[in-house]
Each structure stands twice: as C-alpha cells, then as structure tokens.
Amino acid sequence: MSDELPEALPKEPTGSISRRDFLKKTGWIAAGVLAPAGALELIFGLKGASSAQAAEAATTAQTVPHWQFLVDANKCVGCGFCVKACKLENDVPYEADASRTWVERHVVTKDGVSHVDSPNSARDGFTTPDIDIGEGKTLQINPEDIAKAFFVPKLCNQCNHPPCVQVCPVGATYKGPDGVVLVDRTWCIGCGYCINACPYGARFFHPVYHTAEKCTFCEHRISKGLLPACVQACPFAARRIGNQNDPTDGVAEVIATQRVEVLKAEYGTNPQCFYIGLDSEVR
Amino acid sequence: MIHGEIWTAKELWVLPNEYIIWAIQIVMYPFMTGLVAGSFVLSSLYHVFGIKRLEGIARFALVFSFALLPAALIPLLLHLQHPERGINVMMTPHFTSAIAAFGIVFSFYFAIVACEIWFLYRRHFIEHSRYLKELGRHKPVRFKILQFVHTVLTLGSFDTSEEAAQKDHKAIKFLASLGIPVALFLHGYAGFIFGSVKANALWLTPLMPVIFIVSAVVSGIALCLLSYIVVTEVRKWRSRRAQTRAVRATGPAGMTAVNLERYSAQSGEIQSVEISVVKMTSRFLLIFLVTAVSLELLDLVFRGYTAVNSWNILKDALYVRDYRNIFVFQYGLGAFVPLVLLLIPRLTLRRTVVATILVLFGVLMMRYNVVIGGQSFSETFAGYMHYKLPVIPYDLERLREGLVGALIVFIFPFILFYIYSKIFPVFLRESHGRE
C-alpha cells in the first residue's frame, strides 16, 4: 500500500483528502470560526479591559490624592507666620531675599492708584504702614486717602499645565501623580529657564544648592498626612489644603461648589491654587 | 545671596523672587550663535549659490564660523549654576523644552562645518604633509609638529586626482546646502527659546525666531567683513614691509625689476580683490540689515497697535526707561548710521570698517535689549528691575557673569581663529588650490 501511495497521490480519488489539504482546510475553518469569535472576544474583551482599567483608575484616584490649595484672602491679616514657618521648614535661608511663599499688601488709594509691597516676602509681617517701593525707599500714605487695603498670600499654583515643567531641558522638574510640581536637586543644571517661564514668580535659585527652588505644598509633610507648614502656622485659616479626589474633603468641596478665582488664568496654566476674595488688580 | 541679586535693583512692585537671572552671558549666547550662523551663511552664498565675487571671503567666513562655534558654548557654561551637569541635556533631553535639542543641533552643526572644512582643505593637507615629509628628518620641531598635524588631518586619504577633487567639490556643495538650514535652525531656535516664554510680555512673539535669524546673518556678515578687511590690511602691510626690507638689503640698484614688479603686483592684487569683495559683501549686509530693522519695527508697531494688557508697562520700558539703549544705540547708531554709511556712493574701506563696527554694536544692543530689557519689568506689570553689569570681578559670580566674562567669550574666537588659520590657510583660493 505504501508503495502505491506516490502514484495514487496525483490522481487523488474523489471524496478522499490529502493530509496537506486536510490541514490547510482545517486551518481555514478554524480561522473562520475563531476570527469572528476572536473579534467578539476582542471587542468585549477590550470593553471588559477598559471597564476594569476605569475601575482601577477610580480606585487609584481615591488612593492617590490630587492636592489643591485654597486661600481665603479675606481672612489674611499679613502676620507673616506662614512665610516664617515655610522658610524654617523648607531649609530656605532666613536672610535670603526670596521665599517659597510670600504675602502681598495691596493698598488702593482713592485716586485709583494701587500700591503693593512685600518686604522680605513679609517674613516678619508688615511692621510699618509705609509702602516699600524698592531701592531702599518707602512711601507714606495718608490713611484717609486709602479706599481699600488687603493682604494676599501667594505660593506655587501647582498648575495642571505647568510652563516650568514644559521648559526644563533635562526633566529635572516634574509633576508628580498627586499634582505637585517638584524639582530634583541632583539633576537640575541651573539654567533658570523655569524661573523665567513661571508667570507667577514662584521660583528662584536656592542660595545654597544653586538649583531651582519652589513651593511643594510641603510634599514631605502632606504625603505623611500632615498639613503644610504654612497652613499649620496660619492662625486664621486663611490657607487650607484639600484633596480633590476625596469626596469627603471640605476644602475640595468649597473649591468645587463656591465661587473661587485663580491667578492669571489667561496663561492657560490651569492653577490648582484657588482664591476667595481676590481683587481684580491682584496679578 | 540669591542668584541675580548682585546686579538687580528693584523699583516699585516687583515680586519677591523676581531677579534678572539671565544676565550678560545670555546676551552673549545669541550674539555668538548669531555670528556663527551669519558667517556660515556668508560662506554658503559662494559655495551653494555660486556668487563668484564672494570667493575671497568664503573660506575665511567658514573657518571663522568654525572658530566661533565653541564660543557659543562658553556663555552657556558660564551662566549655568551647575555647569558640571551641562551634559545632562544630552543624557536626559526633555523635548518639550526649547533648550533640550541644543546639544543635538549644536553637535550636528559642528559636524557639518568640520566635514565641510575637511573637504575644502583635504588637498591642502595632503600637499602640505607631502611637502613637509620631503624636507627630510632634520627640520625644525615646528615643522615636525605641522607635518604630524597635517598628516593626521588627511585621515589617511591621499587621493589628489581630478576625480577626487570633483567629489570633494560635490561634498562641499552638499554640506554647505545642508548647513544653511541647520545654521538658521540653530539660531532661529535661540530666538524660539525667548519667543515661546509666555510669562514674558516682551519676548512672547512668533516673530522672535525670524528676527533672530535675520539679525544673526547681519552680525555674521558684518564680523566677517570687518575681520576680512583687517586681515587683508595686515597682509598688505606685511607685503609692503617685505618690499622695503628687500630694497634696504640689496639697495635700489640691486632690486631687480622683476622683484619690484612681483611685490607691487602682490600688493595691488590684494587691494583690488579686497575692494571688490568688500563691495559685494556690503550689498548683502545692506539687504539683511534693512530686513532685520523692518521686522523689529513691525513687531514694535504691532504691539503698540494691539495694545494688550502688558502694553502699558512695555511702552514705559521701551520709550522711556530703555529709550537710549533701544532708539539711540540699537536703531540709531547700530542701524541707521551704518545704513547711511553703506548707501553713500563710492564706498571706501574706512567707511565700511566704521559701518561694520556700528552694525555689530547694534546687533549686540539688540540682544541686550531683548534679554535684559525683557527682564527689566515685573510680571506684576507694576514694577521695574534695573541691571547693573558687574565690572570688577572680585568674586567668581562677578567674573563669570560680568564684563570680564563677556570679554573672554568675545575674544576667545579670535584667538581660536588665529590658531586655526595656521592650519587652514583662509586666503587659499579654490582656483589656486586646483593647480
């Protein structure tokens, strides 16, 4: 029988099938059956995966916070405790004329002119009613001429679209999963591009490390469940921090449900530091 | 002390962290890259577009561009707070940043210029290395070093056939053509670094890269022209001195007619080549100068007409506080006066020298007014910062980012050019080289 096989093969008796053809056809059938099934599986599978991913993302969202800051400018009295606490907590030399956070004093006189200052970033508060106009000079304002006056605390806005991160040539500054923008002091080359790119003047060169320096919402504290130094030091709760991903967070609720403002929205940075009681002339 | 505190004086409402952090070295950086790009474009006008009358200055400009290249790096290193980490830009480039590609573009451009110079001087290296070899073993050490350098520079290629020369020529044309967009990119992108900073009202304009490119070409041409005139004058003077020495040594009677004729012909040839090259080059200088000023004025007019939020402080900064720097130095002395000097008929060498020096000064002032001027007002639009250039370098900070640092950056390429010109003779003419 085996001797006859080579002769029989080309003739191919009707109804019979060669092994090669059998395998070929089986393959096609299997593919034909599996393809739609596979497609269905692919679609449903993907659907399944996407819903699983969404669920996972939702759980991560609940576990990984997204920090937001709320400043109630109405409550600020310009004591400067926040600045002092920040400098001590974050190793920024006390005498250095720069700070991760600062408080501004705005005095608008009746003629519509606005006078603003922040002597030593208001590290010691505002000890004199005279306005610091730079170059060692001060300006006396007659209290009767004042139309309105208020204080505005400022800090890094931890923008959702941070221009500082965009321009860093080496990726030494980055936005963490919790929304806080950080600087890697071991990698920063000190070009200063981020400092010039920040529309809020939140960055400066650290006088000791010579790398870009900025407010981190006290990342080392908030990641351990503590409050940022400035928030803890504020006697009037003008500064508060919240977690957008926590449905029970009171601060996040205020930001979501009340009328709040951000600084310089026109730059498209999407700041995560929100203000209550901001005046239109604050920039 | 906070970086920038040394040279920044604040007036009225300036944010506590604001200082002029991009100081004189960042003025020098676009100025030097501008010179690099400009001189390369000038040399390419001959190599690519075949403008024959620029032959005399083409090699000169290319070697100058090569000498200026390292000088574009120095201001950045002097400026960085951590220069030792500068290489991080190559290691972890973060491509959303306009600075990130600097290392790549710079290296690419460096390679192009180095290759073009090699092809241009390949034959010269071979001939020189052969000639020095023929001098035998007993020759001065200087010659031995030169022989070694020239032999190494041949890179093992000793083919001087007409076919090889044709190939060299092709390669030069290709590299010069490729180099133009890269040179313009290298500089246009320096403009982009500023033009894309949305936090800075003066810098933010899409015209910035274009303005930078055109003014780069202006400054590059001006510097090449100036150096060309100076170097040619020195050659003429040397040739005359050699003549008088020869006369003195042999006495007028001993000086053969042939010799006299040779010297005066040499001097005369230099003279005629020089004025023809100068006239042609100054034409190009004029074209680019007019374009640069037009673009800058367009930008100014547009800002005034649209008068957005920042215009109030910009107006004050431009027309009142920086009036002298912008309108007297940059536009008046740096553009208008040289324009008139170059336009008056019967151009002389002396007039060209004055005009080119003024043009260079004008471009430097333009860089200054952009870099320092852009940081001279606060992001609050309610305060000003004044820049005081540190003159006496009594600490490292004042040395790096002061007058001395800037002068080092400016002088460095000239020293390098002098060294280069010993290896790459800049007055070798292509027609001579082929003989």
XYZ file of C-alpha atoms in Angstrom:
718
model
C 0.000 0.000 0.000
C 2.739 2.337 0.967
C 4.492 1.604 -2.323
C 1.448 2.695 -4.301
C 0.959 5.968 -2.498
C 3.169 8.117 -4.679
C 1.269 7.022 -7.769
C -2.096 7.458 -6.126
C -1.385 10.969 -4.928
C -1.592 12.872 -8.173
C -4.738 11.097 -9.162
C -6.455 11.992 -5.925
C -9.541 9.755 -5.715
C -12.777 11.699 -5.341
C -14.011 12.002 -1.805
C -10.599 11.398 -0.325
C -8.367 14.214 1.001
C -4.606 14.542 1.336
C -3.049 15.286 4.675
C -1.767 18.649 3.444
C -5.192 19.692 2.179
C -6.800 18.452 5.319
C -4.549 20.561 7.438
C -4.981 23.557 5.130
C -8.763 23.346 5.183
C -8.874 22.706 8.886
C -6.729 25.726 9.328
C -9.076 27.888 7.278
C -12.139 26.616 9.102
C -10.523 27.114 12.441
C -9.524 30.627 11.425
C -13.019 31.269 10.063
C -14.637 30.154 13.284
C -12.104 31.797 15.518
C -11.943 35.135 13.711
C -15.487 36.309 14.480
C -15.252 34.732 17.890
C -11.906 36.422 18.361
C -13.349 39.677 17.126
C -16.195 39.367 19.571
C -13.791 38.499 22.292
C -11.593 41.402 21.247
C -14.472 43.852 21.408
C -15.948 42.510 24.603
C -12.531 41.797 25.945
C -11.492 45.364 25.312
C -14.674 46.581 26.793
C -14.021 44.402 29.750
C -10.460 45.650 29.981
C -11.487 49.281 29.692
C -14.070 48.938 32.390
C -11.513 47.146 34.524
C -8.994 49.889 33.855
C -11.524 52.568 34.664
C -12.355 50.821 37.897
C -8.670 50.558 38.685
C -8.144 54.205 37.824
C -11.058 55.101 40.062
C -9.531 53.232 42.967
C -6.129 54.844 42.316
C -7.835 58.204 42.108
C -9.253 57.551 45.507
C -5.946 56.436 46.926
C -3.643 58.910 45.106
C -4.662 62.408 46.117
C -4.802 65.463 43.866
C -3.832 68.383 46.064
C -5.496 71.746 45.778
C -4.900 74.879 47.787
C -7.488 77.342 48.967
C -6.572 80.861 50.057
C -9.213 82.996 51.698
C -7.706 86.433 51.226
C -10.461 87.963 53.381
C -9.021 86.193 56.386
C -5.359 87.120 55.904
C -4.011 89.780 58.286
C -0.442 89.791 56.958
C 1.217 88.417 60.098
C 3.769 86.539 58.001
C 3.729 83.423 60.192
C 3.258 81.324 57.071
C 6.403 82.724 55.451
C 8.443 82.234 58.592
C 7.181 78.666 59.021
C 7.868 77.887 55.378
C 11.444 79.163 55.499
C 12.211 77.182 58.630
C 10.515 74.020 57.412
C 11.967 74.023 53.938
C 15.563 74.967 54.539
C 15.430 78.289 52.706
C 17.936 80.619 54.413
C 16.098 83.036 56.631
C 18.093 86.048 55.437
C 17.774 85.229 51.730
C 15.603 87.739 49.896
C 13.428 85.090 48.263
C 10.837 82.682 49.551
C 8.676 79.750 48.511
C 5.641 81.666 49.743
C 5.013 85.327 50.416
C 2.280 87.754 51.454
C 1.446 90.889 49.476
C -0.045 94.056 50.895
C -2.293 95.909 48.458
C -3.259 99.477 49.260
C -5.550 101.187 46.763
C -5.887 104.907 47.256
C -8.978 106.935 46.406
C -7.414 108.153 43.156
C -7.458 104.517 41.955
C -3.699 104.017 42.244
C -2.622 100.722 43.685
C 0.442 100.409 45.929
C 1.790 96.951 46.594
C 4.701 95.599 48.587
C 6.024 92.514 50.313
C 9.110 93.491 52.355
C 11.353 90.431 52.811
C 8.476 88.378 51.409
C 6.583 89.517 54.587
C 8.735 87.148 56.580
C 8.289 89.395 59.634
C 4.834 90.582 58.688
C 4.203 94.248 57.917
C 5.827 96.251 60.690
C 5.262 99.726 59.249
C 2.333 101.307 57.402
C 4.776 102.729 54.812
C 4.902 101.014 51.447
C 8.250 99.612 50.337
C 8.837 100.970 46.814
C 12.244 99.392 46.284
C 15.793 100.782 46.222
C 15.546 101.295 49.983
C 12.772 103.868 49.667
C 9.338 103.858 51.281
C 6.118 105.696 50.534
C 3.919 107.198 53.213
C 0.209 107.072 52.548
C -2.280 109.148 54.427
C -4.784 106.701 55.993
C -7.604 108.965 54.885
C -6.650 108.549 51.232
C -6.996 104.785 51.347
C -10.005 103.391 49.509
C -9.290 99.751 50.260
C -6.442 97.632 51.549
C -5.960 93.886 51.888
C -3.409 91.093 52.028
C -2.882 88.329 49.505
C -0.806 85.233 50.349
C 0.906 83.649 47.355
C 2.653 80.377 46.651
C 3.238 77.983 43.769
C -0.014 77.270 41.949
C 0.980 73.640 41.147
C -0.514 74.269 37.702
C -2.096 71.403 35.830
C -0.270 72.700 32.731
C 2.949 73.932 34.317
C 5.109 76.040 31.961
C 8.096 75.403 34.238
C 7.905 71.649 33.616
C 7.444 72.234 29.897
C 10.628 74.269 29.555
C 13.010 72.270 31.771
C 15.630 70.965 29.307
C 16.673 67.967 31.424
C 13.393 66.933 33.052
C 14.677 67.859 36.499
C 11.342 69.414 37.364
C 8.230 67.307 37.010
C 4.647 66.965 38.101
C 4.035 64.107 40.495
C 0.907 61.900 40.404
C -0.547 63.918 43.289
C -0.394 67.095 41.200
C 2.541 68.699 42.994
C 5.385 70.072 40.862
C 8.781 69.043 42.238
C 12.444 69.766 41.478
C 15.215 67.160 41.511
C 18.106 68.995 43.136
C 20.565 66.351 41.992
C 19.700 66.771 38.308
C 18.868 70.482 37.873
C 21.556 72.193 35.762
C 20.600 75.668 36.918
C 19.764 77.264 33.572
C 16.938 79.335 35.039
C 14.550 78.700 32.159
C 11.812 77.514 34.551
C 12.214 80.641 36.669
C 11.672 82.864 33.645
C 8.827 80.688 32.388
C 6.749 80.882 35.570
C 4.171 83.673 35.218
C 3.718 83.829 38.990
C 7.311 84.424 40.111
C 7.058 81.333 42.279
C 10.571 80.091 41.524
C 14.068 81.269 42.408
C 17.573 79.859 42.711
C 18.273 78.313 46.097
C 21.171 80.317 47.537
C 22.890 77.199 48.904
C 22.106 74.422 46.445
C 22.085 76.701 43.377
C 19.185 74.796 41.860
C 15.646 75.908 41.041
C 13.580 76.182 44.203
C 9.824 76.322 44.683
C 6.875 75.594 46.949
C 5.949 71.899 47.039
C 2.855 72.236 49.257
C 5.296 70.632 51.770
C 5.174 67.359 49.858
C 7.248 65.679 52.574
C 4.522 66.515 55.106
C 1.302 66.066 53.149
C 2.401 62.664 51.901
C 2.541 61.602 55.563
C -0.842 63.015 56.440
C 0.470 66.255 57.950
C -0.505 69.772 56.946
C 1.859 72.058 55.012
C 3.907 74.259 57.334
C 2.195 77.464 56.189
C -1.288 76.003 56.625
C -0.432 74.825 60.113
C 1.106 78.174 61.032
C -1.779 80.315 59.800
C -3.742 81.488 62.858
C -6.818 82.497 60.844
C -7.230 79.535 58.486
C -6.628 81.776 55.508
C -4.636 78.927 53.968
C -6.119 75.487 53.540
C -5.221 72.407 51.574
C -7.581 69.820 50.136
C -7.671 66.633 48.136
C -9.807 66.806 45.020
C -10.073 63.020 44.878
C -11.536 62.719 48.333
C -15.339 63.120 48.188
C -15.447 63.925 51.893
C -12.816 66.689 51.728
C -14.282 70.003 52.877
C -11.744 72.205 51.107
C -12.224 70.404 47.801
C -15.948 70.846 48.254
C -15.591 74.600 48.742
C -13.478 74.830 45.591
C -15.995 72.757 43.650
C -19.168 74.426 44.897
C -18.287 78.017 45.813
C -17.204 80.989 43.706
C -13.414 80.891 43.616
C -10.794 82.500 41.411
C -7.335 81.679 40.152
C -4.404 83.951 39.328
C -3.612 84.853 35.706
C -5.992 82.369 34.106
C -5.133 83.897 30.720
C -1.825 81.995 30.630
C -3.651 78.689 30.301
C -1.723 77.112 33.155
C -4.796 75.788 34.990
C -3.631 76.720 38.510
C -4.566 74.487 41.421
C -4.360 77.248 43.977
C -7.784 78.868 44.383
C -8.675 82.199 45.949
C -11.640 83.630 47.764
C -11.817 87.416 47.958
C -9.335 88.193 45.192
C -9.364 91.718 43.765
C -9.152 92.272 40.006
C -5.957 94.275 40.406
C -4.061 91.392 42.015
C -1.669 89.910 39.460
C 22.701 85.738 48.146
C 20.037 84.832 45.635
C 21.344 84.448 42.093
C 20.730 87.748 40.316
C 20.656 89.856 43.463
C 24.131 91.239 42.748
C 23.106 93.071 39.588
C 19.386 93.624 40.096
C 17.883 96.759 41.614
C 14.110 96.676 42.114
C 11.789 99.616 41.804
C 8.087 99.765 42.768
C 6.148 96.496 42.891
C 8.347 93.569 41.923
C 7.592 90.037 43.172
C 9.978 88.916 45.948
C 11.507 86.094 43.878
C 11.970 88.112 40.707
C 15.509 88.964 39.677
C 17.293 89.418 36.390
C 18.548 85.849 36.242
C 19.523 85.789 32.576
C 22.332 88.299 32.549
C 25.179 89.311 30.257
C 26.181 85.749 29.276
C 22.701 85.137 27.906
C 23.171 88.321 25.893
C 26.445 86.888 24.589
C 24.957 83.485 23.764
C 22.575 84.576 20.983
C 25.136 87.135 19.858
C 27.802 84.466 19.383
C 25.490 81.858 17.806
C 24.278 84.648 15.549
C 27.820 85.286 14.389
C 28.288 81.541 13.788
C 25.139 81.266 11.701
C 25.771 84.518 9.845
C 29.316 83.715 8.822
C 28.266 80.257 7.666
C 25.509 81.716 5.515
C 28.010 84.146 4.026
C 30.378 81.320 3.065
C 27.471 79.327 1.648
C 26.464 82.212 -0.612
C 29.576 81.316 -2.582
C 29.628 77.534 -2.148
C 25.951 76.926 -2.838
C 24.682 79.868 -4.836
C 27.956 80.332 -6.677
C 28.234 84.068 -6.102
C 31.758 84.227 -7.540
C 32.679 87.607 -6.157
C 32.414 86.228 -2.654
C 35.087 83.607 -3.340
C 37.720 85.590 -1.478
C 35.708 85.702 1.732
C 34.016 82.280 1.575
C 36.835 80.217 3.094
C 37.555 82.972 5.549
C 33.942 83.018 6.715
C 33.743 79.243 7.037
C 36.865 78.961 9.178
C 35.639 81.897 11.247
C 32.324 80.138 11.760
C 34.240 77.079 12.964
C 36.226 79.228 15.396
C 33.071 80.928 16.670
C 31.276 77.640 17.354
C 32.970 76.744 20.656
C 32.473 80.360 21.713
C 28.726 79.822 21.547
C 29.034 77.132 24.210
C 31.127 79.095 26.696
C 28.485 81.687 27.696
C 26.055 78.874 28.481
C 28.582 77.083 30.656
C 29.500 80.315 32.399
C 25.842 81.026 33.019
C 24.728 77.621 34.308
C 24.551 77.356 38.078
C 25.750 73.766 37.691
C 27.990 73.744 34.614
C 29.291 70.299 35.600
C 25.802 68.956 34.916
C 25.542 70.595 31.488
C 25.906 67.177 29.855
C 22.532 66.204 31.369
C 20.966 67.992 28.413
C 22.391 65.255 26.193
C 21.677 62.447 28.665
C 18.046 63.132 29.502
C 16.813 65.633 26.933
C 13.299 66.738 27.792
C 11.993 67.542 24.356
C 9.124 69.807 25.339
C 11.837 72.302 26.246
C 13.292 74.564 23.598
C 16.743 74.177 25.145
C 16.674 70.350 25.138
C 17.616 69.933 21.487
C 20.502 72.377 21.796
C 23.136 69.688 22.305
C 21.898 67.698 19.338
C 21.541 70.621 16.937
C 24.843 72.066 18.061
C 26.738 68.779 17.600
C 25.111 68.193 14.228
C 26.053 71.652 13.047
C 29.571 71.266 14.405
C 29.918 68.020 12.436
C 28.692 69.680 9.241
C 31.140 72.576 9.493
C 34.026 70.256 10.432
C 33.283 67.983 7.457
C 32.953 70.887 5.051
C 36.261 72.307 6.188
C 37.891 68.911 5.803
C 36.708 68.528 2.235
C 37.715 72.080 1.490
C 41.243 71.588 2.818
C 41.781 67.902 2.087
C 44.033 68.573 -0.882
C 45.912 71.203 1.067
C 46.554 68.769 3.928
C 47.883 66.132 1.554
C 50.134 68.514 -0.340
C 51.448 70.049 2.840
C 52.070 66.779 4.564
C 53.961 65.503 1.462
C 55.959 68.695 1.175
C 56.948 68.625 4.850
C 57.873 64.978 4.563
C 60.150 65.726 1.643
C 62.102 68.143 3.826
C 63.683 65.082 5.435
C 64.269 64.204 9.033
C 66.409 67.138 10.010
C 63.991 70.020 10.215
C 62.824 72.360 12.974
C 60.430 70.947 15.599
C 57.731 73.347 14.433
C 57.778 71.702 11.018
C 57.701 68.272 12.591
C 54.586 69.180 14.560
C 52.990 70.718 11.470
C 53.788 67.586 9.468
C 52.187 65.422 12.140
C 49.069 67.629 12.314
C 48.682 67.733 8.547
C 49.223 64.004 8.153
C 46.639 63.247 10.842
C 44.207 65.666 9.242
C 44.386 63.838 5.913
C 42.653 60.977 7.757
C 44.560 58.538 5.573
C 43.188 59.821 2.296
C 45.918 60.720 -0.174
C 43.994 60.814 -3.433
C 44.628 64.093 -5.239
C 43.274 63.066 -8.621
C 40.922 65.313 -10.560
C 38.160 62.805 -9.887
C 38.682 63.067 -6.141
C 38.680 66.863 -6.399
C 35.344 66.672 -8.175
C 33.995 64.541 -5.368
C 35.317 66.992 -2.779
C 33.571 69.777 -4.595
C 30.309 67.865 -4.612
C 30.599 67.096 -0.908
C 31.319 70.743 -0.101
C 28.276 71.880 -2.019
C 26.101 69.295 -0.316
C 27.369 70.136 3.174
C 27.092 73.870 2.588
C 23.495 73.420 1.417
C 22.669 71.191 4.379
C 24.432 73.617 6.693
C 22.262 76.607 5.800
C 19.007 75.258 7.250
C 20.866 73.807 10.226
C 22.693 77.081 10.923
C 19.448 79.002 10.626
C 17.720 76.449 12.818
C 20.488 76.680 15.417
C 19.869 80.357 15.672
C 16.173 80.619 14.950
C 15.783 78.244 17.766
C 17.724 80.537 20.093
C 15.012 83.018 19.168
C 12.373 80.422 19.924
C 13.791 79.958 23.436
C 12.803 83.562 24.110
C 9.794 83.894 21.831
C 7.991 80.979 23.461
C 8.136 82.251 27.049
C 4.517 83.186 27.602
C 5.282 84.633 31.017
C 7.357 87.383 29.415
C 5.385 90.078 27.630
C 8.339 91.404 25.639
C 9.644 88.047 24.468
C 6.369 86.426 23.537
C 6.093 86.847 19.758
C 6.275 84.377 16.877
C 8.445 86.908 15.058
C 11.267 86.373 17.540
C 12.981 83.438 15.740
C 12.769 85.253 12.397
C 14.135 88.476 13.863
C 16.940 86.498 15.475
C 17.837 84.735 12.239
C 17.963 87.878 10.131
C 19.938 89.847 12.693
C 22.245 86.823 13.021
C 23.038 86.975 9.330
C 23.582 90.733 9.640
C 26.049 90.330 12.502
C 27.837 87.375 10.889
C 28.369 89.220 7.630
C 29.481 92.360 9.464
C 32.034 90.497 11.555
C 33.425 88.570 8.582
C 33.659 91.744 6.554
C 35.395 93.608 9.351
C 37.850 90.799 10.064
C 38.450 90.319 6.353
C 39.393 93.976 5.915
C 41.632 93.939 8.979
C 43.408 90.726 7.971
C 43.836 91.887 4.374
C 45.237 95.219 5.504
C 47.727 93.363 7.666
C 48.737 91.241 4.678
C 49.172 94.330 2.540
C 51.260 95.955 5.214
C 53.398 92.830 5.522
C 53.892 92.651 1.803
C 54.977 96.325 1.695
C 57.322 95.753 4.619
C 58.889 92.798 2.864
C 59.380 95.006 -0.181
C 61.097 97.793 1.735
C 63.267 95.259 3.541
C 64.305 93.715 0.265
C 65.128 97.153 -1.097
C 67.076 98.016 2.034
C 69.021 94.765 1.961
C 70.098 94.914 -1.641
C 69.878 98.651 -2.312
C 67.638 100.109 -5.014
C 70.159 99.174 -7.642
C 70.226 95.580 -6.540
C 66.466 95.260 -6.691
C 65.635 93.676 -9.972
C 62.743 94.956 -11.966
C 61.134 91.557 -11.743
C 61.239 91.548 -7.959
C 59.818 95.047 -7.680
C 57.071 94.138 -10.048
C 56.293 90.997 -8.040
C 55.929 92.886 -4.779
C 53.832 95.686 -6.141
C 51.723 93.243 -8.118
C 51.122 91.212 -4.954
C 50.114 94.271 -3.012
C 47.989 95.558 -5.880
C 46.274 92.229 -6.327
C 45.311 92.109 -2.657
C 43.983 95.659 -2.943
C 41.770 95.002 -5.958
C 40.437 91.718 -4.626
C 39.708 93.339 -1.312
C 37.616 96.232 -2.548
C 35.624 94.025 -4.897
C 34.854 91.544 -2.112
C 34.020 94.334 0.322
C 31.609 95.998 -2.085
C 29.798 92.778 -2.846
C 29.601 91.687 0.797
C 28.338 95.063 1.957
C 25.474 94.735 -0.568
C 24.340 91.609 1.225
C 24.862 93.278 4.576
C 22.547 96.104 3.479
C 19.792 93.738 2.332
C 19.778 91.800 5.594
C 20.104 94.936 7.719
C 17.031 96.530 6.142
C 15.062 93.288 6.591
C 16.101 92.980 10.243
C 15.150 96.536 11.130
C 11.836 96.263 9.250
C 10.900 93.124 11.178
C 11.815 94.658 14.521
C 9.834 97.798 13.783
C 6.878 95.697 12.614
C 6.927 93.938 15.965
C 7.018 97.261 17.792
C 4.208 98.794 15.748
C 2.070 95.705 16.176
C 2.463 95.752 19.939
C 1.526 99.413 20.098
C -1.471 98.950 17.824
C -2.934 95.910 19.584
C -2.042 97.399 22.989
C -2.895 94.351 25.088
C -2.671 94.266 28.875
C 1.109 94.445 29.003
C 1.459 97.408 26.631
C 1.277 99.989 29.419
C 4.439 98.763 31.073
C 6.112 97.811 27.801
C 5.511 101.294 26.461
C 7.136 102.772 29.503
C 10.043 100.331 29.399
C 10.678 100.807 25.664
C 10.053 104.502 25.157
C 11.110 105.950 28.498
C 13.418 103.734 30.524
C 15.318 101.952 27.748
C 14.966 104.757 25.222
C 18.707 105.323 24.956
C 19.566 101.637 24.591
C 16.854 100.957 22.034
C 16.403 104.049 19.940
C 19.781 105.735 20.228
C 22.159 102.760 20.400
C 20.293 99.922 18.675
C 18.362 101.703 15.948
C 20.266 104.986 15.644
C 23.936 104.076 15.915
C 23.508 100.377 15.187
C 21.257 100.524 12.145
C 20.507 103.971 10.736
C 24.062 105.359 10.699
C 25.639 102.263 9.091
C 22.781 102.189 6.599
C 23.613 105.716 5.502
C 27.364 104.993 5.517
C 26.935 101.966 3.270
C 24.455 103.661 0.948
C 26.565 106.726 0.153
C 28.200 106.064 -3.249
C 31.910 105.269 -3.716
C 32.253 103.017 -0.721
C 35.661 103.191 0.936
C 37.327 100.676 3.215
C 37.418 103.089 6.130
C 33.699 103.797 5.833
C 32.979 100.056 5.696
C 35.037 99.437 8.832
C 33.079 102.085 10.755
C 29.779 100.777 9.426
C 30.519 97.144 10.307
C 31.659 98.031 13.827
C 28.430 100.002 14.316
C 26.335 97.143 12.916
C 27.976 94.690 15.315
C 27.357 97.065 18.182
C 23.743 97.463 17.088
C 23.150 93.703 16.999
C 24.775 93.303 20.422
C 22.495 96.058 21.742
C 19.510 94.296 20.176
C 20.397 91.096 22.070
C 20.894 93.156 25.218
C 17.576 94.928 24.830
C 15.769 91.651 24.282
C 17.405 89.644 27.066
C 17.882 92.282 29.753
C 15.034 94.502 28.538
C 12.650 91.556 28.726
C 13.517 91.075 32.361
C 13.526 94.743 33.269
C 9.879 94.847 34.241
C 7.991 92.741 36.734
C 5.433 90.059 35.952
C 3.078 92.214 38.039
C 3.332 94.901 35.300
C 3.718 97.363 38.173
C 7.447 97.429 38.853
C 10.868 97.603 37.227
C 14.217 95.933 37.590
C 17.448 97.662 36.690
C 20.513 95.793 35.554
C 23.979 96.812 36.687
C 26.736 94.985 34.809
C 29.385 93.808 37.298
C 32.628 95.366 36.081
C 35.231 94.469 38.689
C 35.436 90.680 39.130
C 36.138 90.440 42.848
C 34.287 87.152 43.182
C 33.512 84.205 40.918
C 29.927 85.274 40.279
C 31.010 88.718 39.106
C 33.764 87.187 36.980
C 31.506 84.667 35.255
C 28.572 86.937 34.655
C 30.308 90.270 34.459
C 32.169 92.375 31.948
C 35.286 90.189 32.177
C 33.334 87.001 31.452
C 31.674 88.633 28.465
C 35.033 89.852 27.131
C 36.519 86.372 27.490
C 33.655 84.999 25.424
C 34.133 87.691 22.792
C 37.919 87.411 22.494
C 38.105 83.613 22.569
C 37.010 83.023 18.928
C 39.629 85.451 17.625
C 42.387 83.524 19.373
C 40.964 80.282 18.068
C 40.699 81.769 14.579
C 44.364 82.745 14.696
C 45.307 79.167 15.645
C 43.011 77.694 13.006
C 44.380 79.957 10.307
C 47.817 78.350 10.847
C 46.301 75.019 9.787
C 43.565 76.170 7.426
C 45.011 78.992 5.288
C 41.981 81.244 4.858
C 43.236 83.011 1.749
C 43.818 79.867 -0.261
C 41.775 80.327 -3.414
C 39.973 77.431 -4.927
C 41.382 78.119 -8.392
C 44.910 78.131 -6.907
C 44.278 75.003 -4.939
C 43.336 73.126 -8.089
C 46.517 73.970 -9.956
